[in-house]
């Protein structure tokens, strides 16, 4: 029952042009119905802007369409005392719109600060916004998802919350690029729905077989990998995570297709692949299984990875599993990937990426991988169960998966550059989290074992301006301006060098005992106590014992990505200096080349 008075709040009138009728000024009033506040909007604008206060609990904001199935509802940390920022919530397009707000005390300031608007200002407000790493204009981002290539566009989808810069309301955000460096952010491609949040997954370009053109792909008996021709579409799989269901049913795999380059998706409807009762069952990664001449899917299922097969991308049969007892255990396996890499003089190497959280050697989340063989049915690991191989030795490399259908046949991965230990506490507000740079993966042998290395993609290297060669007398002045840099140098075993800024904030690199260590304990803002731990890469094991190692350091606004000996050892770490590191000092380093990056 309605209990309190209504408030009339008008925002700026939308005046018609000379020959149009003036439109009724958009306005809204609030009405209380028990535990719900209804916001009744007349002549809706495009958005209602919602004030957010990040440390408050989530309220529920629902676009009430009169039909429960179509209602759009999101969890938003609506401001109770002060406002950190606003987020836009899309209104319906009729004469009126009704928003219901639940789980919010009557006295919360948000109720007095709602704004109607046709625009939302996305211009950058963050000092730490990187120059060439992808960030969403606003909102929260985690895992990269569904990356693929079609008709000149690399697609990056990602775990996205458009209603606040902390995790929640998972959508698939979407950006496109011709080079995996300059991204154009588009509207989110797949929104949270009644089947649940849209968790991580993958995409592959698919097509109907000859003779079946015109069939609804959701009804086709057979679907094949696309070949870049007319009629190809993006087939995507994601996990529908529905917290309202019992735990064994909470995570199921859902199918959606896009025939317009990922701008819009048609969902199959109800999820198509259920768990066999396991608690965690998510992050489906599609691949084409040559040996079985059908689609393959690898899904994380508690402590193992399960393989499924399908002819039509809709009906899936269980094939096998791998992982129980392997690597860092017992841990939650997440975000799998599965592909082969050429290996000189040997059979192609199959690689399974398993992202684990927690369990990373330096705390929190990290990307583990296994190398082995695959007969189309079963993955056989080269190593003993206790062997652990990390793709990256920094603390800010997680949920790394690769692009499908890459036109040059390269295997290119992109990591989320963060760690679940502190991802929600990083010192930006307008948006939170960034991706790492795109890296080409390669297999190599060191000692008696096979490893996977990562090197910056050629597109990235092509942006390097001719290098300045420097000799280190009392240190090098890097740059006065706030520019991203790439530094190449050789580092002798048993030495260390430092990148520092005028405030005395610094990052220290040390080569000793077969390791290269990066110390960010005094690197600038230290967001949480889990952040500053030293990370080290076993360079002697990966690159062979050497007197000196070649390092390439890519420095952006708040990150350092280090590639040792062409990417055999890689380390990705965030840093938050108050001003750029502008000096390089140390002993035992030579052949120093400093390159600016032409973005
Ligand atoms: C990994 C992960 C995935 C899940 C997603 C939810 O970071 O936990 O397993 O699908 O994030 O946002």
Coordinates of C-alpha atoms and ligand atoms in Angstrom, one line a residue:
X1 CA 0.0 0.0 0.0
X2 CA 1.2 3.5 -0.8
X3 CA 2.1 5.3 2.5
X4 CA 3.9 8.6 2.0
X5 CA 3.5 11.7 0.1
X6 CA 4.9 12.0 -3.4
X7 CA 7.6 14.4 -4.4
X8 CA 7.7 16.1 -7.7
X9 CA 11.1 16.7 -9.1
X10 CA 11.6 18.2 -12.6
X11 CA 14.8 18.2 -14.5
X12 CA 15.6 20.6 -17.3
X13 CA 12.8 20.8 -19.8
X14 CA 13.4 19.3 -23.2
X15 CA 12.3 22.2 -25.5
X16 CA 11.2 21.4 -29.0
X17 CA 12.8 23.0 -32.1
X18 CA 10.9 25.7 -33.9
X19 CA 8.7 23.4 -35.9
X20 CA 8.1 20.7 -33.2
X21 CA 5.6 20.7 -30.3
X22 CA 7.3 21.4 -27.0
X23 CA 7.7 18.1 -25.2
X24 CA 6.5 17.6 -21.7
X25 CA 9.3 18.2 -19.3
X26 CA 10.7 15.0 -17.9
X27 CA 10.0 14.7 -14.2
X28 CA 9.5 12.0 -11.6
X29 CA 8.0 11.5 -8.2
X30 CA 8.7 9.0 -5.5
X31 CA 6.0 6.8 -3.9
X32 CA 6.5 4.4 -1.0
X33 CA 5.0 0.9 -1.1
X34 CA 6.1 -0.9 2.0
X35 CA 9.8 -1.8 1.4
X36 CA 9.8 -0.5 -2.1
X37 CA 10.2 3.1 -3.3
X38 CA 8.7 3.6 -6.8
X39 CA 10.2 6.2 -9.0
X40 CA 7.5 7.2 -11.4
X41 CA 8.9 9.0 -14.4
X42 CA 6.8 11.0 -16.9
X43 CA 8.1 11.5 -20.4
X44 CA 11.3 9.5 -19.7
X45 CA 14.8 10.6 -20.7
X46 CA 17.3 8.1 -21.9
X47 CA 18.7 7.5 -18.4
X48 CA 18.1 7.9 -14.7
X49 CA 21.5 8.6 -13.1
X50 CA 21.9 6.7 -9.9
X51 CA 24.2 8.0 -7.1
X52 CA 26.6 5.3 -5.9
X53 CA 28.5 5.1 -2.6
X54 CA 30.9 2.2 -2.9
X55 CA 31.2 1.1 0.7
X56 CA 27.4 0.7 1.1
X57 CA 25.5 -2.6 0.7
X58 CA 23.7 -3.2 -2.6
X59 CA 20.1 -2.0 -3.1
X60 CA 18.0 -3.5 -5.9
X61 CA 17.0 -1.2 -8.8
X62 CA 14.3 -2.6 -11.1
X63 CA 12.9 -1.3 -14.3
X64 CA 9.3 -2.3 -13.7
X65 CA 7.8 -3.2 -17.1
X66 CA 4.6 -4.7 -15.7
X67 CA 5.9 -8.1 -16.8
X68 CA 8.1 -9.8 -14.3
X69 CA 10.0 -11.8 -16.9
X70 CA 11.0 -8.7 -18.8
X71 CA 11.9 -6.5 -15.8
X72 CA 15.5 -5.4 -15.7
X73 CA 16.9 -5.5 -12.2
X74 CA 20.4 -4.7 -11.0
X75 CA 22.2 -4.5 -7.7
X76 CA 23.5 -1.0 -7.1
X77 CA 25.3 0.4 -4.1
X78 CA 23.0 3.4 -3.9
X79 CA 24.4 6.3 -1.8
X80 CA 23.2 6.4 1.8
X81 CA 25.4 9.4 3.1
X82 CA 27.6 10.7 0.3
X83 CA 28.0 10.2 -3.4
X84 CA 31.2 8.7 -4.9
X85 CA 29.9 8.9 -8.5
X86 CA 26.8 8.4 -10.7
X87 CA 26.0 5.5 -13.0
X88 CA 23.4 5.6 -15.8
X89 CA 20.4 3.2 -15.7
X90 CA 18.5 3.0 -19.0
X91 CA 14.8 3.9 -18.9
X92 CA 12.1 2.4 -21.1
X93 CA 10.8 4.3 -24.1
X94 CA 7.0 4.7 -23.4
X95 CA 5.2 7.8 -22.0
X96 CA 6.2 6.8 -18.5
X97 CA 8.6 4.6 -16.8
X98 CA 8.6 3.1 -13.3
X99 CA 11.7 2.2 -11.4
X100 CA 11.4 0.2 -8.1
X101 CA 14.1 0.6 -5.5
X102 CA 14.3 -2.1 -2.8
X103 CA 16.6 -2.7 0.2
X104 CA 17.3 1.0 0.7
X105 CA 16.5 3.0 3.9
X106 CA 14.1 5.9 3.4
X107 CA 16.6 8.4 4.6
X108 CA 19.3 7.4 2.0
X109 CA 20.6 10.5 0.2
X110 CA 20.3 8.7 -3.1
X111 CA 16.5 9.2 -3.1
X112 CA 17.0 13.0 -3.2
X113 CA 19.8 12.9 -5.7
X114 CA 18.4 10.8 -8.6
X115 CA 18.7 12.7 -11.9
X116 CA 17.0 12.3 -15.3
X117 CA 19.3 12.8 -18.2
X118 CA 19.7 12.1 -21.9
X119 CA 23.4 12.0 -21.6
X120 CA 26.1 10.5 -19.3
X121 CA 29.5 12.0 -19.1
X122 CA 32.2 9.4 -19.8
X123 CA 35.2 11.6 -20.1
X124 CA 38.2 10.4 -18.1
X125 CA 38.5 11.5 -14.5
X126 CA 41.3 9.1 -13.5
X127 CA 45.0 9.9 -13.2
X128 CA 45.9 6.2 -13.4
X129 CA 44.0 5.5 -16.7
X130 CA 46.5 3.6 -18.8
X131 CA 47.6 4.9 -22.2
X132 CA 47.4 1.6 -24.2
X133 CA 45.9 -1.0 -21.9
X134 CA 42.1 -1.5 -22.3
X135 CA 39.9 -0.1 -19.6
X136 CA 36.1 0.5 -19.8
X137 CA 35.1 4.2 -19.7
X138 CA 33.3 3.5 -16.4
X139 CA 32.3 0.5 -14.3
X140 CA 33.9 -2.7 -13.1
X141 CA 35.7 -5.1 -15.3
X142 CA 37.3 -8.6 -14.7
X143 CA 38.1 -11.5 -17.0
X144 CA 38.5 -11.1 -20.8
X145 CA 35.9 -13.2 -22.5
X146 CA 34.9 -14.6 -25.8
X147 CA 37.8 -13.0 -27.7
X148 CA 37.6 -13.7 -31.4
X149 CA 38.2 -12.2 -34.8
X150 CA 35.8 -11.6 -37.6
X151 CA 36.0 -9.4 -40.8
X152 CA 38.8 -7.1 -39.7
X153 CA 37.7 -6.8 -36.1
X154 CA 39.2 -8.3 -33.0
X155 CA 36.5 -8.6 -30.4
X156 CA 37.2 -8.3 -26.7
X157 CA 34.3 -9.1 -24.5
X158 CA 34.8 -9.0 -20.7
X159 CA 33.1 -9.4 -17.4
X160 CA 31.5 -6.1 -16.8
X161 CA 29.4 -4.3 -14.2
X162 CA 27.9 -1.1 -15.7
X163 CA 26.3 -0.2 -12.4
X164 CA 29.4 0.5 -10.2
X165 CA 33.1 0.0 -10.1
X166 CA 33.0 -3.1 -7.9
X167 CA 32.2 -6.7 -8.9
X168 CA 28.5 -7.4 -9.5
X169 CA 25.7 -7.6 -12.2
X170 CA 27.9 -9.5 -14.6
X171 CA 27.4 -8.6 -18.2
X172 CA 29.6 -9.2 -21.2
X173 CA 31.1 -5.8 -22.0
X174 CA 32.3 -5.3 -25.6
X175 CA 35.1 -3.5 -27.4
X176 CA 36.5 -3.9 -30.9
X177 CA 39.9 -3.2 -32.5
X178 CA 41.9 -3.7 -35.6
X179 CA 45.2 -4.2 -33.8
X180 CA 44.3 -5.3 -30.2
X181 CA 45.8 -2.0 -28.9
X182 CA 43.4 0.8 -29.9
X183 CA 40.0 -0.4 -28.7
X184 CA 36.5 1.2 -29.3
X185 CA 34.2 0.4 -26.5
X186 CA 30.7 -0.5 -27.6
X187 CA 27.5 -1.1 -25.5
X188 CA 27.5 -4.2 -23.4
X189 CA 26.8 -7.2 -25.7
X190 CA 25.1 -9.6 -23.3
X191 CA 23.2 -8.3 -20.3
X192 CA 22.4 -10.1 -17.0
X193 CA 19.1 -11.8 -17.3
X194 CA 16.6 -14.0 -15.4
X195 CA 18.8 -17.0 -15.9
X196 CA 21.5 -15.3 -13.9
X197 CA 24.7 -13.3 -14.2
X198 CA 26.6 -13.6 -17.5
X199 CA 29.8 -15.2 -16.3
X200 CA 33.0 -15.9 -18.4
X201 CA 33.0 -17.9 -21.6
X202 CA 34.2 -17.9 -25.1
X203 CA 33.3 -17.3 -28.8
X204 CA 34.1 -19.0 -32.1
X205 CA 33.1 -18.0 -35.6
X206 CA 30.6 -20.5 -36.9
X207 CA 28.5 -21.1 -40.1
X208 CA 25.8 -23.3 -41.4
X209 CA 26.8 -26.2 -43.7
X210 CA 26.3 -25.9 -47.5
X211 CA 22.7 -26.5 -48.3
X212 CA 21.5 -25.5 -44.8
X213 CA 21.8 -21.8 -45.4
X214 CA 18.8 -19.9 -44.1
X215 CA 18.2 -22.5 -41.3
X216 CA 18.0 -21.0 -37.8
X217 CA 21.4 -21.9 -36.3
X218 CA 19.7 -22.7 -33.1
X219 CA 17.8 -25.5 -34.9
X220 CA 20.6 -26.7 -37.2
X221 CA 21.7 -30.4 -37.0
X222 CA 25.3 -29.4 -37.8
X223 CA 27.3 -26.2 -37.4
X224 CA 30.8 -25.8 -38.7
X225 CA 33.7 -23.4 -38.0
X226 CA 33.3 -20.3 -40.1
X227 CA 35.8 -19.4 -42.8
X228 CA 35.3 -15.6 -42.9
X229 CA 32.6 -15.6 -45.5
X230 CA 29.1 -14.1 -45.8
X231 CA 26.7 -15.7 -43.3
X232 CA 29.4 -16.4 -40.7
X233 CA 28.3 -15.5 -37.2
X234 CA 29.7 -15.3 -33.7
X235 CA 28.8 -18.3 -31.5
X236 CA 29.3 -17.5 -27.9
X237 CA 29.1 -19.6 -24.7
X238 CA 28.9 -18.2 -21.2
X239 CA 28.0 -19.4 -17.8
X240 CA 24.6 -18.4 -16.4
X241 CA 25.2 -18.1 -12.7
X242 CA 21.9 -18.0 -10.8
X243 CA 22.4 -17.5 -7.1
X244 CA 18.7 -18.3 -6.5
X245 CA 19.1 -21.9 -7.5
X246 CA 20.6 -24.7 -5.3
X247 CA 24.4 -24.7 -5.5
X248 CA 24.6 -27.8 -7.8
X249 CA 22.4 -26.0 -10.4
X250 CA 23.7 -22.5 -9.9
X251 CA 26.1 -22.6 -12.8
X252 CA 25.0 -23.8 -16.3
X253 CA 26.3 -23.1 -19.8
X254 CA 24.3 -20.9 -22.1
X255 CA 24.5 -20.3 -25.9
X256 CA 24.0 -17.1 -27.8
X257 CA 24.7 -16.0 -31.3
X258 CA 25.4 -12.7 -33.0
X259 CA 24.9 -12.0 -36.7
X260 CA 26.0 -8.4 -36.5
X261 CA 29.6 -8.6 -35.3
X262 CA 28.8 -8.9 -31.6
X263 CA 26.7 -5.7 -31.4
X264 CA 23.6 -7.6 -30.5
X265 CA 23.0 -11.2 -29.4
X266 CA 20.1 -13.6 -29.6
X267 CA 20.1 -15.9 -26.7
X268 CA 19.1 -19.6 -27.1
X269 CA 17.0 -19.2 -23.9
X270 CA 17.4 -21.7 -21.1
X271 CA 21.0 -22.9 -20.5
X272 CA 21.9 -26.0 -22.4
X273 CA 24.6 -27.7 -20.3
X274 CA 24.1 -28.5 -16.6
X275 CA 26.6 -29.6 -14.1
X276 CA 26.8 -33.3 -13.0
X277 CA 26.3 -32.0 -9.5
X278 CA 29.5 -30.2 -9.0
X279 CA 29.5 -26.9 -7.1
X280 CA 31.5 -24.9 -9.6
X281 CA 30.9 -25.5 -13.3
X282 CA 31.8 -22.6 -15.4
X283 CA 33.8 -20.6 -18.0
X284 CA 33.2 -22.7 -21.2
X285 CA 35.9 -22.4 -23.8
X286 CA 35.0 -23.6 -27.3
X287 CA 37.4 -25.1 -29.8
X288 CA 37.2 -27.1 -33.0
X289 CA 38.2 -30.7 -32.3
X290 CA 39.8 -31.9 -35.6
X291 CA 40.2 -35.5 -34.5
X292 CA 36.5 -35.9 -33.7
X293 CA 35.5 -33.5 -36.4
X294 CA 33.2 -31.7 -34.0
X295 CA 33.1 -28.9 -31.6
X296 CA 34.9 -29.2 -28.3
X297 CA 34.2 -27.4 -25.1
X298 CA 36.4 -27.4 -22.0
X299 CA 34.7 -26.3 -18.8
X300 CA 36.0 -25.9 -15.3
X301 CA 34.3 -28.3 -12.9
X302 CA 35.6 -27.9 -9.3
X303 CA 39.1 -29.3 -9.3
X304 CA 39.2 -30.6 -12.8
X305 CA 38.6 -29.6 -16.4
X306 CA 35.9 -31.5 -18.3
X307 CA 35.8 -31.9 -22.1
X308 CA 32.5 -32.1 -24.0
X309 CA 31.7 -32.6 -27.7
X310 CA 28.9 -31.5 -30.0
X311 CA 28.0 -31.4 -33.7
X312 CA 25.6 -28.5 -33.4
X313 CA 26.9 -26.4 -30.5
X314 CA 23.7 -27.2 -28.7
X315 CA 23.7 -30.9 -27.6
X316 CA 26.8 -31.8 -25.7
X317 CA 28.2 -35.2 -24.7
X318 CA 30.7 -35.7 -22.0
X319 CA 34.1 -36.8 -23.3
X320 CA 36.7 -36.8 -20.6
X321 CA 38.3 -34.9 -17.7
X322 CA 41.7 -33.9 -16.7
X323 CA 43.3 -32.2 -13.7
X324 CA 42.3 -34.0 -10.5
X325 CA 45.4 -33.8 -8.3
X326 CA 47.4 -31.8 -10.8
X327 CA 49.2 -28.6 -10.2
X328 CA 48.3 -26.4 -7.3
X329 CA 45.7 -28.4 -5.4
X330 CA 43.1 -28.4 -3.9
X331 CA 42.0 -25.2 -5.6
X332 CA 39.2 -23.9 -7.7
X333 CA 40.0 -24.2 -11.4
X334 CA 38.6 -21.4 -13.5
X335 CA 38.7 -19.9 -17.0
X336 CA 40.3 -22.8 -19.0
X337 CA 41.8 -22.6 -22.4
X338 CA 43.0 -25.4 -24.7
X339 CA 45.0 -25.1 -27.9
X340 CA 48.1 -26.5 -29.6
X341 CA 51.4 -24.7 -30.3
X342 CA 54.1 -25.6 -32.8
X343 CA 57.3 -26.8 -31.2
X344 CA 60.5 -27.0 -33.3
X345 CA 61.5 -30.5 -34.3
X346 CA 58.6 -32.1 -32.3
X347 CA 54.9 -32.8 -32.6
X348 CA 52.7 -29.8 -31.8
X349 CA 52.3 -29.3 -28.1
X350 CA 48.9 -29.2 -26.5
X351 CA 48.5 -26.6 -23.8
X352 CA 45.8 -26.4 -21.2
X353 CA 45.5 -23.1 -19.3
X354 CA 44.0 -23.3 -15.9
X355 CA 43.5 -20.1 -14.0
X356 CA 43.4 -20.8 -10.2
X357 CA 42.1 -18.7 -7.4
X358 CA 43.5 -18.7 -4.8
X359 CA 46.7 -20.7 -5.0
X360 CA 49.1 -18.5 -6.9
X361 CA 52.6 -18.7 -5.4
X362 CA 52.7 -15.0 -4.6
X363 CA 49.1 -15.0 -3.3
X364 CA 45.7 -14.8 -4.7
X365 CA 44.9 -15.6 -8.3
X366 CA 47.3 -16.7 -11.1
X367 CA 47.5 -18.5 -14.5
X368 CA 48.8 -22.0 -14.4
X369 CA 49.2 -24.3 -17.5
X370 CA 49.9 -27.9 -18.4
X371 CA 51.6 -29.1 -21.5
X372 CA 50.9 -32.5 -23.1
X373 CA 49.3 -34.4 -25.9
X374 CA 45.7 -34.8 -27.0
X375 CA 44.2 -37.6 -29.1
X376 CA 40.9 -35.9 -29.6
X377 CA 39.5 -37.5 -26.4
X378 CA 41.9 -37.3 -23.6
X379 CA 44.6 -34.8 -22.6
X380 CA 47.7 -36.4 -21.3
X381 CA 50.0 -34.2 -19.3
X382 CA 53.8 -34.3 -19.9
X383 CA 54.6 -33.8 -16.2
X384 CA 54.0 -35.4 -12.8
X385 CA 51.0 -34.2 -10.9
X386 CA 53.1 -32.0 -8.6
X387 CA 54.7 -30.0 -11.4
X388 CA 53.5 -26.4 -11.5
X389 CA 54.0 -24.1 -14.4
X390 CA 53.0 -20.4 -14.3
X391 CA 52.3 -18.5 -17.5
X392 CA 53.3 -15.2 -15.8
X393 CA 55.3 -14.6 -12.6
X394 CA 53.7 -11.3 -11.6
X395 CA 50.8 -10.8 -9.3
X396 CA 48.5 -9.1 -11.8
X397 CA 47.9 -11.7 -14.5
X398 CA 44.7 -13.6 -14.3
X399 CA 41.9 -15.2 -16.3
X400 CA 44.2 -15.2 -19.3
X401 CA 42.6 -16.8 -22.4
X402 CA 43.2 -16.6 -26.1
X403 CA 41.5 -15.2 -29.2
X404 CA 39.8 -17.8 -31.4
X405 CA 39.9 -17.6 -35.2
X406 CA 43.0 -15.4 -35.3
X407 CA 43.6 -14.6 -39.0
X408 CA 47.3 -15.3 -39.0
X409 CA 46.9 -18.5 -36.9
X410 CA 48.7 -16.9 -34.0
X411 CA 47.7 -17.9 -30.5
X412 CA 47.2 -14.6 -28.7
X413 CA 46.3 -14.3 -25.1
X414 CA 45.2 -11.4 -23.0
X415 CA 45.1 -11.4 -19.2
X416 CA 43.0 -9.4 -16.8
X417 CA 45.7 -7.3 -15.1
X418 CA 44.6 -7.7 -11.5
X419 CA 44.4 -10.2 -8.6
X420 CA 41.3 -11.2 -6.7
X421 CA 43.1 -10.4 -3.4
X422 CA 42.7 -6.7 -4.0
X423 CA 40.9 -6.1 -7.3
X424 CA 38.0 -4.4 -5.7
X425 CA 40.3 -2.0 -3.7
X426 CA 42.5 -0.6 -6.4
X427 CA 42.8 3.2 -6.4
X428 CA 40.6 4.2 -9.2
X429 CA 36.8 4.9 -9.0
X430 CA 35.4 5.8 -12.3
X431 CA 36.4 2.4 -13.6
X432 CA 38.2 -0.5 -11.9
X433 CA 40.7 -2.9 -13.6
X434 CA 42.6 -3.0 -16.9
X435 CA 43.6 -5.7 -19.3
X436 CA 47.2 -6.7 -19.9
X437 CA 48.7 -6.2 -23.4
X438 CA 48.0 -8.8 -26.1
X439 CA 50.7 -11.5 -26.1
X440 CA 51.6 -14.1 -28.7
X441 CA 52.1 -17.5 -27.0
X442 CA 54.9 -19.9 -28.1
X443 CA 56.2 -23.2 -26.9
X444 CA 59.9 -23.8 -26.1
X445 CA 62.1 -26.4 -24.5
X446 CA 64.4 -25.6 -21.6
X447 CA 66.3 -28.3 -19.8
X448 CA 64.1 -31.4 -20.3
X449 CA 60.8 -29.8 -20.2
X450 CA 58.4 -27.8 -22.4
X451 CA 57.2 -24.4 -21.4
X452 CA 54.9 -21.6 -22.8
X453 CA 56.3 -18.2 -23.3
X454 CA 54.6 -14.9 -24.2
X455 CA 55.9 -12.1 -26.3
X456 CA 54.3 -8.7 -27.1
X457 CA 52.2 -9.0 -30.3
X458 CA 53.9 -7.6 -33.4
X459 CA 51.3 -4.9 -33.5
X460 CA 52.7 -3.6 -30.2
X461 CA 56.3 -3.8 -31.3
X462 CA 55.5 -1.9 -34.4
X463 CA 54.6 1.1 -32.2
X464 CA 58.0 1.5 -30.8
X465 CA 59.7 4.7 -31.9
X466 CA 63.4 4.5 -32.8
X467 CA 65.2 3.8 -29.5
X468 CA 67.6 6.2 -27.8
X469 CA 70.7 4.3 -26.7
X470 CA 71.8 5.3 -23.3
X471 CA 74.9 4.8 -21.3
X472 CA 74.4 4.6 -17.6
X473 CA 76.8 6.9 -15.7
X474 CA 74.9 8.2 -12.7
X475 CA 71.6 7.0 -13.9
X476 CA 69.4 7.8 -16.8
X477 CA 66.8 10.6 -16.9
X478 CA 64.0 8.8 -18.6
X479 CA 61.4 11.4 -19.5
X480 CA 59.9 14.5 -18.0
X481 CA 56.6 14.0 -19.6
X482 CA 54.1 11.4 -18.6
X483 CA 54.7 9.1 -21.5
X484 CA 54.5 5.3 -21.8
X485 CA 57.9 3.8 -22.4
X486 CA 59.6 0.5 -23.4
X487 CA 63.1 -0.1 -22.0
X488 CA 65.4 -2.8 -23.3
X489 CA 68.5 -3.7 -21.3
X490 CA 70.8 -6.5 -20.4
X491 CA 71.1 -7.3 -16.7
X492 CA 74.0 -9.2 -15.2
X493 CA 73.4 -11.9 -12.6
X494 CA 74.1 -10.7 -9.1
X495 CA 73.0 -7.1 -9.7
X496 CA 70.0 -4.9 -9.3
X497 CA 68.6 -1.7 -10.8
X498 CA 65.9 0.8 -9.8
X499 CA 63.2 2.8 -11.5
X500 CA 62.3 5.8 -9.3
X501 CA 60.4 9.1 -9.3
X502 CA 61.2 12.4 -7.5
X503 CA 59.0 11.4 -4.6
X504 CA 61.5 8.5 -3.9
X505 CA 58.9 5.9 -5.0
X506 CA 60.6 3.0 -6.7
X507 CA 60.6 -0.4 -8.2
X508 CA 63.6 -2.6 -7.7
X509 CA 64.7 -5.4 -10.0
X510 CA 67.3 -7.9 -8.8
X511 CA 68.9 -10.8 -10.6
X512 CA 70.3 -13.4 -8.1
X513 CA 70.3 -17.2 -7.6
X514 CA 68.7 -17.9 -10.9
X515 CA 65.7 -15.6 -10.3
X516 CA 64.7 -12.1 -11.4
X517 CA 62.8 -10.4 -8.6
X518 CA 60.6 -7.3 -8.8
X519 CA 60.0 -5.4 -5.6
X520 CA 57.2 -3.0 -5.5
X521 CA 57.1 -2.4 -1.8
X522 CA 57.8 1.3 -2.1
X523 CA 56.3 1.7 -5.6
X524 CA 53.7 4.4 -4.7
X525 CA 50.2 3.8 -3.4
X526 CA 50.0 0.4 -1.7
X527 CA 46.3 -0.4 -1.9
X528 CA 46.3 -3.4 0.5
X529 CA 48.8 -5.4 2.5
X530 CA 48.6 -8.3 0.0
X531 CA 49.8 -5.9 -2.8
X532 CA 53.5 -5.3 -2.1
X533 CA 54.9 -8.9 -2.0
X534 CA 58.1 -9.4 -4.1
X535 CA 57.5 -11.6 -7.2
X536 CA 60.2 -13.6 -8.9
X537 CA 60.6 -15.5 -12.1
X538 CA 62.9 -18.6 -12.3
X539 CA 64.9 -17.3 -15.2
X540 CA 67.7 -19.9 -14.9
X541 CA 65.1 -22.7 -15.2
X542 CA 63.2 -21.1 -18.1
X543 CA 66.0 -19.3 -20.1
X544 CA 69.0 -21.4 -19.1
X545 CA 71.8 -20.4 -16.7
X546 CA 73.3 -17.2 -18.1
X547 CA 75.7 -14.5 -17.0
X548 CA 73.2 -11.9 -18.1
X549 CA 69.5 -11.7 -19.2
X550 CA 67.8 -9.5 -21.7
X551 CA 64.8 -7.6 -20.2
X552 CA 62.2 -5.7 -22.0
X553 CA 60.1 -3.5 -19.7
X554 CA 56.8 -2.0 -20.9
X555 CA 55.8 0.8 -18.6
X556 CA 52.4 2.3 -18.8
X557 CA 50.6 4.7 -16.3
X558 CA 50.2 2.1 -13.6
X559 CA 51.8 -1.1 -14.8
X560 CA 55.0 -2.8 -15.7
X561 CA 55.1 -5.8 -18.0
X562 CA 58.5 -7.5 -18.0
X563 CA 59.6 -9.9 -20.8
X564 CA 62.8 -11.8 -20.2
X565 CA 64.8 -13.3 -23.1
X566 CA 62.0 -12.7 -25.7
X567 CA 59.2 -13.8 -23.3
X568 CA 60.4 -17.1 -21.9
X569 CA 59.8 -15.6 -18.5
X570 CA 57.2 -12.9 -18.1
X571 CA 56.1 -10.8 -15.1
X572 CA 53.1 -8.5 -15.0
X573 CA 52.6 -6.1 -12.0
X574 CA 50.6 -3.1 -11.2
X575 CA 52.2 0.0 -9.6
X576 CA 50.7 3.3 -8.5
X577 CA 53.4 5.9 -8.4
X578 CA 52.3 9.5 -7.6
X579 CA 54.4 10.7 -10.5
X580 CA 56.0 8.7 -13.3
X581 CA 59.3 6.9 -12.6
X582 CA 61.7 9.1 -14.4
X583 CA 65.1 7.8 -13.5
X584 CA 66.8 4.4 -14.0
X585 CA 69.8 3.6 -11.8
X586 CA 71.8 0.6 -11.1
X587 CA 74.9 -1.4 -11.7
X588 CA 75.4 -4.3 -14.0
X589 CA 73.0 -3.2 -16.7
X590 CA 74.1 -2.4 -20.3
X591 CA 72.8 -2.0 -23.8
X592 CA 70.1 0.2 -22.6
X593 CA 67.6 1.4 -25.2
X594 CA 64.7 3.6 -24.3
X595 CA 61.8 3.8 -26.7
X596 CA 58.7 5.9 -26.7
X597 CA 55.5 4.3 -27.9
X598 CA 53.7 5.9 -30.8
X599 CA 50.1 5.4 -29.9
Ligands
LIG1 C1 37.3 -15.6 -12.7 C2 35.8 -15.7 -12.4 C3 35.2 -16.7 -13.3 C4 33.8 -16.3 -13.4 C5 34.0 -14.8 -13.4 C6 32.8 -14.1 -12.7 O1 37.9 -14.4 -12.4 O2 35.6 -16.1 -11.1 O3 35.4 -18.1 -12.9 O4 33.1 -16.7 -14.5 O5 35.2 -14.5 -12.7 O6 32.9 -12.7 -12.9

